[in-house]
């Protein structure tokens, strides 16, 4: 099969399968509801929780506090599970959290090569690229190539540390605080913290980008 | 198992493609598939390693042609079929055709927040000392179990250094078969050239979290 044929086939396939899947899931929910296994109101709340409450803004608040409060930063690096609980974050897919700190010499990056392990309480649900074959295959072998895909390059002399989340330990990258935000409140600092900077595939924003 | 899910280091055409301003879900069915999967674990009684195995244990062409939540859905259907919670003709027709199987618990709306907050901690009480200490050199075993494992192929048979000790955790290889058999869990770090040879990047170190039985002294 040529790549053109393949693409063409794949496109049609996706299109029809999308609506087919939509119908399939709707039917499945009906079956499970009628059998009394699931409560649609509970499903609504699960969705609402991860669409509106649990997301990377939580992690940004954690990072902003670590940037502002050296004692909190020390607690975060010592026991991240306990430290995030101070801000009210805990639970599913973050039961055993470890924070890893970027320095001028060391850049951390987190991946799950086997599936999609990701620290939900602080980052929410993972983006599609994090779960994709290109990221999962490349992050452990060519992390600089991954960073290039994200459009940045580390300064020469920076080592890379890749954390493959193969157990129930979840990793949160503590990025370096950008210069030029001295005296900022935690709330404003959190605006600098991007999701990707907490995975290690990006850097925080610069103060002029949000000022 | 040595399945298509074990992707570390596999040569892959094409770059990582981040989506600007990506939504949490891309379709209504993804929302429902996600929530049904979380909610069904309670009446279903399966654990996370059973779920992972149900997703990954499929032919590579099947795993690779499905989108992420399509894999979740396929795994969920398999778990429910195996336990007789739904029947094949119900999945096929999309209609409830048989009486429900009695289940111990279901997830109510009121219980959602507490369930998420509690999560599923995997740390267990230590029954004996850890075999390895931070700084020890260890070699990962060359294993190819046909069942679930969390030791990726790209680190098998390689020498690394113990960097962290995480306590005793439920062992996924046995947990996927219904036995927790908790073991000491370590972060083991490998040099780029140890994993990838002379073409590896010497300025990169990569770690996995490895249970004690994955390791032997080096």
PDB file of C-alpha atoms in Angstrom, chain A:
ATOM      1  CA  UNK A   1       0.000   0.000   0.000  1.00  0.00           C
ATOM      2  CA  UNK A   2       1.424   3.398  -0.879  1.00  0.00           C
ATOM      3  CA  UNK A   3       1.431   6.063   1.771  1.00  0.00           C
ATOM      4  CA  UNK A   4      -1.166   8.003  -0.216  1.00  0.00           C
ATOM      5  CA  UNK A   5      -3.536   5.035  -0.267  1.00  0.00           C
ATOM      6  CA  UNK A   6      -2.936   4.511   3.361  1.00  0.00           C
ATOM      7  CA  UNK A   7      -3.651   8.113   4.295  1.00  0.00           C
ATOM      8  CA  UNK A   8      -6.770   8.128   2.177  1.00  0.00           C
ATOM      9  CA  UNK A   9      -8.026   4.905   3.658  1.00  0.00           C
ATOM     10  CA  UNK A  10      -7.198   6.058   7.160  1.00  0.00           C
ATOM     11  CA  UNK A  11      -9.044   9.326   6.708  1.00  0.00           C
ATOM     12  CA  UNK A  12     -12.277   7.614   5.600  1.00  0.00           C
ATOM     13  CA  UNK A  13     -11.856   5.054   8.284  1.00  0.00           C
ATOM     14  CA  UNK A  14     -11.541   7.719  10.998  1.00  0.00           C
ATOM     15  CA  UNK A  15     -14.503   9.621   9.714  1.00  0.00           C
ATOM     16  CA  UNK A  16     -16.950   6.729   9.702  1.00  0.00           C
ATOM     17  CA  UNK A  17     -15.567   5.276  12.907  1.00  0.00           C
ATOM     18  CA  UNK A  18     -16.029   8.535  14.787  1.00  0.00           C
ATOM     19  CA  UNK A  19     -19.791   8.552  14.353  1.00  0.00           C
ATOM     20  CA  UNK A  20     -19.886   4.802  14.838  1.00  0.00           C
ATOM     21  CA  UNK A  21     -18.019   5.186  18.120  1.00  0.00           C
ATOM     22  CA  UNK A  22     -20.332   7.976  19.194  1.00  0.00           C
ATOM     23  CA  UNK A  23     -23.353   5.693  18.734  1.00  0.00           C
ATOM     24  CA  UNK A  24     -21.577   2.786  20.345  1.00  0.00           C
ATOM     25  CA  UNK A  25     -20.709   4.739  23.489  1.00  0.00           C
ATOM     26  CA  UNK A  26     -24.215   6.166  23.759  1.00  0.00           C
ATOM     27  CA  UNK A  27     -25.674   2.648  23.526  1.00  0.00           C
ATOM     28  CA  UNK A  28     -23.165   1.336  26.053  1.00  0.00           C
ATOM     29  CA  UNK A  29     -24.076   4.051  28.534  1.00  0.00           C
ATOM     30  CA  UNK A  30     -27.748   3.177  28.125  1.00  0.00           C
ATOM     31  CA  UNK A  31     -27.088  -0.518  28.732  1.00  0.00           C
ATOM     32  CA  UNK A  32     -24.973   0.154  31.819  1.00  0.00           C
ATOM     33  CA  UNK A  33     -27.480   2.655  33.185  1.00  0.00           C
ATOM     34  CA  UNK A  34     -30.445   0.329  32.665  1.00  0.00           C
ATOM     35  CA  UNK A  35     -28.553  -2.474  34.384  1.00  0.00           C
ATOM     36  CA  UNK A  36     -27.924  -0.141  37.321  1.00  0.00           C
ATOM     37  CA  UNK A  37     -24.126  -0.239  37.069  1.00  0.00           C
ATOM     38  CA  UNK A  38     -23.607   3.474  36.421  1.00  0.00           C
ATOM     39  CA  UNK A  39     -25.399   6.646  37.426  1.00  0.00           C
ATOM     40  CA  UNK A  40     -25.366   9.215  34.591  1.00  0.00           C
ATOM     41  CA  UNK A  41     -25.282  12.019  37.178  1.00  0.00           C
ATOM     42  CA  UNK A  42     -22.029  10.600  38.546  1.00  0.00           C
ATOM     43  CA  UNK A  43     -20.632  10.463  35.012  1.00  0.00           C
ATOM     44  CA  UNK A  44     -21.568  14.127  34.495  1.00  0.00           C
ATOM     45  CA  UNK A  45     -19.699  15.069  37.661  1.00  0.00           C
ATOM     46  CA  UNK A  46     -16.584  13.093  36.691  1.00  0.00           C
ATOM     47  CA  UNK A  47     -16.482  14.940  33.365  1.00  0.00           C
ATOM     48  CA  UNK A  48     -17.178  18.318  34.949  1.00  0.00           C
ATOM     49  CA  UNK A  49     -14.415  17.748  37.492  1.00  0.00           C
ATOM     50  CA  UNK A  50     -11.724  17.201  34.865  1.00  0.00           C
ATOM     51  CA  UNK A  51     -13.045  19.818  32.451  1.00  0.00           C
ATOM     52  CA  UNK A  52     -13.414  22.621  34.962  1.00  0.00           C
ATOM     53  CA  UNK A  53     -11.719  21.907  38.301  1.00  0.00           C
ATOM     54  CA  UNK A  54      -8.693  19.667  37.944  1.00  0.00           C
ATOM     55  CA  UNK A  55      -6.198  20.969  35.416  1.00  0.00           C
ATOM     56  CA  UNK A  56      -2.777  22.565  34.970  1.00  0.00           C
ATOM     57  CA  UNK A  57      -3.843  25.682  36.876  1.00  0.00           C
ATOM     58  CA  UNK A  58      -3.489  23.535  40.024  1.00  0.00           C
ATOM     59  CA  UNK A  59       0.114  22.709  39.172  1.00  0.00           C
ATOM     60  CA  UNK A  60       0.793  26.345  38.293  1.00  0.00           C
ATOM     61  CA  UNK A  61      -0.306  27.340  41.791  1.00  0.00           C
ATOM     62  CA  UNK A  62       2.035  24.735  43.274  1.00  0.00           C
ATOM     63  CA  UNK A  63       4.973  26.008  41.204  1.00  0.00           C
ATOM     64  CA  UNK A  64       4.184  29.650  41.968  1.00  0.00           C
ATOM     65  CA  UNK A  65       4.173  28.895  45.683  1.00  0.00           C
ATOM     66  CA  UNK A  66       7.490  27.037  45.393  1.00  0.00           C
ATOM     67  CA  UNK A  67       8.939  30.085  43.600  1.00  0.00           C
ATOM     68  CA  UNK A  68       7.662  32.412  46.337  1.00  0.00           C
ATOM     69  CA  UNK A  69       8.186  30.395  49.491  1.00  0.00           C
ATOM     70  CA  UNK A  70      11.562  28.632  50.002  1.00  0.00           C
ATOM     71  CA  UNK A  71      10.204  26.543  52.873  1.00  0.00           C
ATOM     72  CA  UNK A  72       7.359  25.264  50.669  1.00  0.00           C
ATOM     73  CA  UNK A  73       9.837  24.568  47.856  1.00  0.00           C
ATOM     74  CA  UNK A  74      11.909  22.455  50.257  1.00  0.00           C
ATOM     75  CA  UNK A  75       8.804  20.564  51.402  1.00  0.00           C
ATOM     76  CA  UNK A  76       7.735  20.022  47.771  1.00  0.00           C
ATOM     77  CA  UNK A  77      11.093  18.536  46.813  1.00  0.00           C
ATOM     78  CA  UNK A  78      11.144  16.366  49.931  1.00  0.00           C
ATOM     79  CA  UNK A  79       7.569  15.025  49.756  1.00  0.00           C
ATOM     80  CA  UNK A  80       5.463  16.414  46.928  1.00  0.00           C
ATOM     81  CA  UNK A  81       2.370  14.380  47.872  1.00  0.00           C
ATOM     82  CA  UNK A  82       2.227  16.081  51.260  1.00  0.00           C
ATOM     83  CA  UNK A  83       3.170  19.498  49.890  1.00  0.00           C
ATOM     84  CA  UNK A  84       0.379  19.620  47.285  1.00  0.00           C
ATOM     85  CA  UNK A  85      -2.093  18.492  49.946  1.00  0.00           C
ATOM     86  CA  UNK A  86      -1.414  21.845  51.653  1.00  0.00           C
ATOM     87  CA  UNK A  87      -3.092  23.434  48.622  1.00  0.00           C
ATOM     88  CA  UNK A  88      -5.907  20.904  48.687  1.00  0.00           C
ATOM     89  CA  UNK A  89      -4.668  18.678  45.840  1.00  0.00           C
ATOM     90  CA  UNK A  90      -4.613  14.918  46.249  1.00  0.00           C
ATOM     91  CA  UNK A  91      -5.852  11.636  44.959  1.00  0.00           C
ATOM     92  CA  UNK A  92      -6.311   9.725  41.780  1.00  0.00           C
ATOM     93  CA  UNK A  93      -3.171   9.483  39.628  1.00  0.00           C
ATOM     94  CA  UNK A  94      -1.270  11.612  42.118  1.00  0.00           C
ATOM     95  CA  UNK A  95      -1.212   9.326  45.129  1.00  0.00           C
ATOM     96  CA  UNK A  96       2.601   9.220  45.126  1.00  0.00           C
ATOM     97  CA  UNK A  97       3.956  12.464  43.698  1.00  0.00           C
ATOM     98  CA  UNK A  98       7.611  13.420  43.222  1.00  0.00           C
ATOM     99  CA  UNK A  99       8.695  16.938  42.181  1.00  0.00           C
ATOM    100  CA  UNK A 100      11.916  17.269  40.176  1.00  0.00           C
ATOM    101  CA  UNK A 101      13.654  20.619  39.905  1.00  0.00           C
ATOM    102  CA  UNK A 102      15.168  22.176  36.808  1.00  0.00           C
ATOM    103  CA  UNK A 103      18.482  24.008  37.228  1.00  0.00           C
ATOM    104  CA  UNK A 104      20.747  25.863  34.781  1.00  0.00           C
ATOM    105  CA  UNK A 105      22.615  22.563  34.330  1.00  0.00           C
ATOM    106  CA  UNK A 106      19.759  20.053  34.346  1.00  0.00           C
ATOM    107  CA  UNK A 107      16.449  19.886  32.504  1.00  0.00           C
ATOM    108  CA  UNK A 108      13.829  17.306  33.509  1.00  0.00           C
ATOM    109  CA  UNK A 109      11.271  15.724  31.192  1.00  0.00           C
ATOM    110  CA  UNK A 110       8.470  13.295  32.070  1.00  0.00           C
ATOM    111  CA  UNK A 111       7.024  10.549  29.877  1.00  0.00           C
ATOM    112  CA  UNK A 112       5.059   7.321  30.168  1.00  0.00           C
ATOM    113  CA  UNK A 113       6.357   5.017  27.427  1.00  0.00           C
ATOM    114  CA  UNK A 114       3.928   2.200  28.337  1.00  0.00           C
ATOM    115  CA  UNK A 115       0.640   4.099  28.485  1.00  0.00           C
ATOM    116  CA  UNK A 116      -0.285   7.585  29.662  1.00  0.00           C
ATOM    117  CA  UNK A 117       0.651   7.988  33.357  1.00  0.00           C
ATOM    118  CA  UNK A 118       0.414  11.659  34.281  1.00  0.00           C
ATOM    119  CA  UNK A 119      -0.071  13.571  37.575  1.00  0.00           C
ATOM    120  CA  UNK A 120      -3.809  14.277  37.350  1.00  0.00           C
ATOM    121  CA  UNK A 121      -4.331  16.275  40.569  1.00  0.00           C
ATOM    122  CA  UNK A 122      -1.846  18.931  39.455  1.00  0.00           C
ATOM    123  CA  UNK A 123      -2.026  18.763  35.647  1.00  0.00           C
ATOM    124  CA  UNK A 124      -5.447  17.299  34.862  1.00  0.00           C
ATOM    125  CA  UNK A 125      -5.822  14.799  32.025  1.00  0.00           C
ATOM    126  CA  UNK A 126      -2.902  14.460  29.601  1.00  0.00           C
ATOM    127  CA  UNK A 127      -2.961  16.112  26.170  1.00  0.00           C
ATOM    128  CA  UNK A 128      -3.147  13.906  23.063  1.00  0.00           C
ATOM    129  CA  UNK A 129       0.519  14.415  22.162  1.00  0.00           C
ATOM    130  CA  UNK A 130       1.621  13.087  25.575  1.00  0.00           C
ATOM    131  CA  UNK A 131      -0.262   9.837  24.877  1.00  0.00           C
ATOM    132  CA  UNK A 132       0.889   9.652  21.244  1.00  0.00           C
ATOM    133  CA  UNK A 133       3.330   7.179  19.754  1.00  0.00           C
ATOM    134  CA  UNK A 134       5.810   9.854  18.620  1.00  0.00           C
ATOM    135  CA  UNK A 135       6.218  11.273  22.131  1.00  0.00           C
ATOM    136  CA  UNK A 136       6.253   7.928  23.926  1.00  0.00           C
ATOM    137  CA  UNK A 137       8.812   6.468  21.534  1.00  0.00           C
ATOM    138  CA  UNK A 138      11.075   9.499  21.143  1.00  0.00           C
ATOM    139  CA  UNK A 139      11.214  11.042  24.634  1.00  0.00           C
ATOM    140  CA  UNK A 140      13.538   8.383  26.046  1.00  0.00           C
ATOM    141  CA  UNK A 141      15.827   8.096  23.024  1.00  0.00           C
ATOM    142  CA  UNK A 142      15.955  11.586  21.573  1.00  0.00           C
ATOM    143  CA  UNK A 143      14.624  14.091  24.132  1.00  0.00           C
ATOM    144  CA  UNK A 144      16.448  16.974  22.425  1.00  0.00           C
ATOM    145  CA  UNK A 145      14.593  16.075  19.239  1.00  0.00           C
ATOM    146  CA  UNK A 146      11.336  16.251  21.202  1.00  0.00           C
ATOM    147  CA  UNK A 147      12.239  19.704  22.506  1.00  0.00           C
ATOM    148  CA  UNK A 148      12.973  20.767  18.919  1.00  0.00           C
ATOM    149  CA  UNK A 149       9.460  19.575  17.970  1.00  0.00           C
ATOM    150  CA  UNK A 150       8.190  21.930  20.678  1.00  0.00           C
ATOM    151  CA  UNK A 151      10.251  24.715  19.164  1.00  0.00           C
ATOM    152  CA  UNK A 152      12.995  25.213  21.676  1.00  0.00           C
ATOM    153  CA  UNK A 153      16.549  24.275  22.371  1.00  0.00           C
ATOM    154  CA  UNK A 154      18.298  24.101  25.714  1.00  0.00           C
ATOM    155  CA  UNK A 155      21.438  26.150  26.289  1.00  0.00           C
ATOM    156  CA  UNK A 156      24.654  24.210  25.577  1.00  0.00           C
ATOM    157  CA  UNK A 157      25.874  22.376  28.652  1.00  0.00           C
ATOM    158  CA  UNK A 158      22.406  21.535  29.958  1.00  0.00           C
ATOM    159  CA  UNK A 159      21.997  17.836  30.711  1.00  0.00           C
ATOM    160  CA  UNK A 160      18.625  16.142  30.329  1.00  0.00           C
ATOM    161  CA  UNK A 161      16.980  13.811  32.807  1.00  0.00           C
ATOM    162  CA  UNK A 162      14.022  11.803  31.485  1.00  0.00           C
ATOM    163  CA  UNK A 163      11.619  10.193  33.966  1.00  0.00           C
ATOM    164  CA  UNK A 164       9.652   7.261  32.521  1.00  0.00           C
ATOM    165  CA  UNK A 165       6.578   6.818  34.769  1.00  0.00           C
ATOM    166  CA  UNK A 166       6.447   3.023  34.836  1.00  0.00           C
ATOM    167  CA  UNK A 167       4.964   2.688  38.357  1.00  0.00           C
ATOM    168  CA  UNK A 168       2.358   4.654  40.315  1.00  0.00           C
ATOM    169  CA  UNK A 169       4.896   7.361  41.150  1.00  0.00           C
ATOM    170  CA  UNK A 170       3.926  10.541  39.295  1.00  0.00           C
ATOM    171  CA  UNK A 171       6.412  13.268  38.417  1.00  0.00           C
ATOM    172  CA  UNK A 172       5.980  17.038  38.349  1.00  0.00           C
ATOM    173  CA  UNK A 173       8.713  19.243  36.897  1.00  0.00           C
ATOM    174  CA  UNK A 174       9.491  22.363  38.922  1.00  0.00           C
ATOM    175  CA  UNK A 175      10.665  24.796  36.232  1.00  0.00           C
ATOM    176  CA  UNK A 176      13.087  27.638  36.866  1.00  0.00           C
ATOM    177  CA  UNK A 177      11.553  30.966  37.816  1.00  0.00           C
ATOM    178  CA  UNK A 178      11.972  33.456  34.983  1.00  0.00           C
ATOM    179  CA  UNK A 179      13.872  36.641  35.731  1.00  0.00           C
ATOM    180  CA  UNK A 180      11.959  39.909  35.717  1.00  0.00           C
ATOM    181  CA  UNK A 181       9.034  38.860  37.915  1.00  0.00           C
ATOM    182  CA  UNK A 182      10.479  40.023  41.206  1.00  0.00           C
ATOM    183  CA  UNK A 183       7.888  41.058  43.714  1.00  0.00           C
ATOM    184  CA  UNK A 184       5.046  39.356  41.832  1.00  0.00           C
ATOM    185  CA  UNK A 185       2.224  37.759  43.811  1.00  0.00           C
ATOM    186  CA  UNK A 186       1.730  34.005  43.655  1.00  0.00           C
ATOM    187  CA  UNK A 187      -1.397  34.589  41.594  1.00  0.00           C
ATOM    188  CA  UNK A 188       0.531  36.522  38.948  1.00  0.00           C
ATOM    189  CA  UNK A 189       3.461  34.102  39.007  1.00  0.00           C
ATOM    190  CA  UNK A 190       1.058  31.242  38.313  1.00  0.00           C
ATOM    191  CA  UNK A 191       0.193  32.950  35.004  1.00  0.00           C
ATOM    192  CA  UNK A 192       3.791  32.309  33.898  1.00  0.00           C
ATOM    193  CA  UNK A 193       3.613  28.581  34.517  1.00  0.00           C
ATOM    194  CA  UNK A 194       2.594  26.597  31.447  1.00  0.00           C
ATOM    195  CA  UNK A 195       1.422  22.999  31.454  1.00  0.00           C
ATOM    196  CA  UNK A 196       4.330  21.987  29.219  1.00  0.00           C
ATOM    197  CA  UNK A 197       6.853  23.591  31.582  1.00  0.00           C
ATOM    198  CA  UNK A 198       5.634  21.177  34.273  1.00  0.00           C
ATOM    199  CA  UNK A 199       6.086  18.176  31.928  1.00  0.00           C
ATOM    200  CA  UNK A 200       9.473  19.405  30.720  1.00  0.00           C
ATOM    201  CA  UNK A 201       8.529  19.971  27.074  1.00  0.00           C
ATOM    202  CA  UNK A 202       8.304  23.719  27.503  1.00  0.00           C
ATOM    203  CA  UNK A 203       9.522  26.650  29.552  1.00  0.00           C
ATOM    204  CA  UNK A 204       7.545  29.126  31.662  1.00  0.00           C
ATOM    205  CA  UNK A 205       6.377  32.289  29.956  1.00  0.00           C
ATOM    206  CA  UNK A 206       8.475  35.428  30.269  1.00  0.00           C
ATOM    207  CA  UNK A 207       7.007  38.216  32.408  1.00  0.00           C
ATOM    208  CA  UNK A 208       6.555  40.545  29.407  1.00  0.00           C
ATOM    209  CA  UNK A 209       4.331  37.916  27.753  1.00  0.00           C
ATOM    210  CA  UNK A 210       1.657  38.218  30.444  1.00  0.00           C
ATOM    211  CA  UNK A 211       2.219  41.684  31.884  1.00  0.00           C
TER     212      UNK A 211
END
